[in-house]
PDB file of C-alpha atoms in Angstrom:
ATOM      1  CA  MET A1373     120.337  60.828 107.534  1.00  0.00           C
ATOM      2  CA  LYS A1374     118.764  63.821 109.174  1.00  0.00           C
ATOM      3  CA  GLU A1375     119.333  65.424 112.581  1.00  0.00           C
ATOM      4  CA  ALA A1376     116.325  65.318 114.894  1.00  0.00           C
ATOM      5  CA  LYS A1377     115.183  68.139 117.133  1.00  0.00           C
ATOM      6  CA  LEU A1378     114.217  67.001 120.616  1.00  0.00           C
ATOM      7  CA  LYS A1379     112.821  68.415 123.826  1.00  0.00           C
ATOM      8  CA  PHE A1380     114.619  66.744 126.734  1.00  0.00           C
ATOM      9  CA  LYS A1381     112.570  65.870 129.800  1.00  0.00           C
ATOM     10  CA  PRO A1382     113.461  64.029 133.011  1.00  0.00           C
ATOM     11  CA  GLY A1383     113.707  60.368 131.992  1.00  0.00           C
ATOM     12  CA  ASN A1384     112.601  60.774 128.361  1.00  0.00           C
ATOM     13  CA  PHE A1385     112.481  63.113 125.397  1.00  0.00           C
ATOM     14  CA  GLU A1386     109.906  64.402 122.959  1.00  0.00           C
ATOM     15  CA  ILE A1387     110.604  64.433 119.222  1.00  0.00           C
ATOM     16  CA  ILE A1388     109.927  67.940 117.898  1.00  0.00           C
ATOM     17  CA  SER A1389     111.308  67.311 114.396  1.00  0.00           C
ATOM     18  CA  GLN A1390     111.815  63.785 113.033  1.00  0.00           C
ATOM     19  CA  GLY A1391     115.347  62.615 112.389  1.00  0.00           C
ATOM     20  CA  ASP A1392     117.817  59.791 112.916  1.00  0.00           C
ATOM     21  CA  TYR A1393     120.286  61.335 115.359  1.00  0.00           C
ATOM     22  CA  VAL A1394     121.278  64.284 117.539  1.00  0.00           C
ATOM     23  CA  THR A1395     124.770  65.738 117.992  1.00  0.00           C
ATOM     24  CA  CYS A1396     126.656  65.512 121.283  1.00  0.00           C
ATOM     25  CA  LYS A1397     127.190  68.986 122.756  1.00  0.00           C
ATOM     26  CA  VAL A1398     130.683  68.079 124.021  1.00  0.00           C
ATOM     27  CA  SER A1399     132.245  65.797 121.396  1.00  0.00           C
ATOM     28  CA  GLY A1400     130.220  66.592 118.278  1.00  0.00           C
ATOM     29  CA  LYS A1401     129.602  62.853 117.729  1.00  0.00           C
ATOM     30  CA  LYS A1402     126.331  61.709 116.202  1.00  0.00           C
ATOM     31  CA  ILE A1403     124.039  59.896 118.624  1.00  0.00           C
ATOM     32  CA  TYR A1404     121.318  57.712 117.106  1.00  0.00           C
ATOM     33  CA  LEU A1405     118.033  58.212 118.940  1.00  0.00           C
ATOM     34  CA  SER A1406     117.882  54.513 119.855  1.00  0.00           C
ATOM     35  CA  GLU A1407     121.244  54.930 121.638  1.00  0.00           C
ATOM     36  CA  LEU A1408     120.570  58.268 123.355  1.00  0.00           C
ATOM     37  CA  ARG A1409     120.866  57.835 127.136  1.00  0.00           C
ATOM     38  CA  TYR A1410     122.436  61.048 128.491  1.00  0.00           C
ATOM     39  CA  TRP A1411     121.162  64.620 128.358  1.00  0.00           C
ATOM     40  CA  ASN A1412     120.713  67.736 130.464  1.00  0.00           C
ATOM     41  CA  VAL A1413     117.104  68.876 130.846  1.00  0.00           C
ATOM     42  CA  GLU A1414     117.956  72.405 132.037  1.00  0.00           C
ATOM     43  CA  LEU A1415     120.437  73.075 129.217  1.00  0.00           C
ATOM     44  CA  GLN A1416     118.584  70.944 126.629  1.00  0.00           C
ATOM     45  CA  GLU A1417     121.851  69.269 125.570  1.00  0.00           C
ATOM     46  CA  PRO A1418     122.484  65.637 124.525  1.00  0.00           C
ATOM     47  CA  TYR A1419     125.686  63.757 125.406  1.00  0.00           C
ATOM     48  CA  PHE A1420     127.255  60.747 123.681  1.00  0.00           C
ATOM     49  CA  SER A1421     128.043  58.920 126.938  1.00  0.00           C
ATOM     50  CA  TYR A1422     128.507  59.397 130.663  1.00  0.00           C
ATOM     51  CA  VAL A1423     132.072  60.564 129.922  1.00  0.00           C
ATOM     52  CA  GLU A1424     130.900  63.615 127.965  1.00  0.00           C
ATOM     53  CA  ALA A1425     128.068  64.273 130.419  1.00  0.00           C
ATOM     54  CA  THR A1426     130.527  64.246 133.334  1.00  0.00           C
ATOM     55  CA  GLU A1427     132.976  66.486 131.452  1.00  0.00           C
ATOM     56  CA  ARG A1428     130.219  69.022 130.750  1.00  0.00           C
ATOM     57  CA  PHE A1429     129.041  68.941 134.389  1.00  0.00           C
ATOM     58  CA  LYS A1430     132.596  69.608 135.599  1.00  0.00           C
ATOM     59  CA  ASP A1431     132.990  72.499 133.130  1.00  0.00           C
ATOM     60  CA  LEU A1432     129.747  74.081 134.309  1.00  0.00           C
ATOM     61  CA  LYS A1433     130.765  73.729 137.966  1.00  0.00           C
ATOM     62  CA  LYS A1434     133.956  75.733 137.307  1.00  0.00           C
ATOM     63  CA  LYS A1435     131.986  78.779 136.158  1.00  0.00           C
TER      64      LYS A1435
END
């Protein structure tokens, strides 16, 4: 298995470098591309689920 490199866009993503998964910015869990649903376009970060996405959003709001 190889990690993919993606460019996150609103509503979709572009594959820059082929791979099977990306790594969640918050939890470090592997996310298979077919299961990737949550990311931040501005920060170019993928998230495993809405839980990690919400946690990251809250952390950023504190700063």
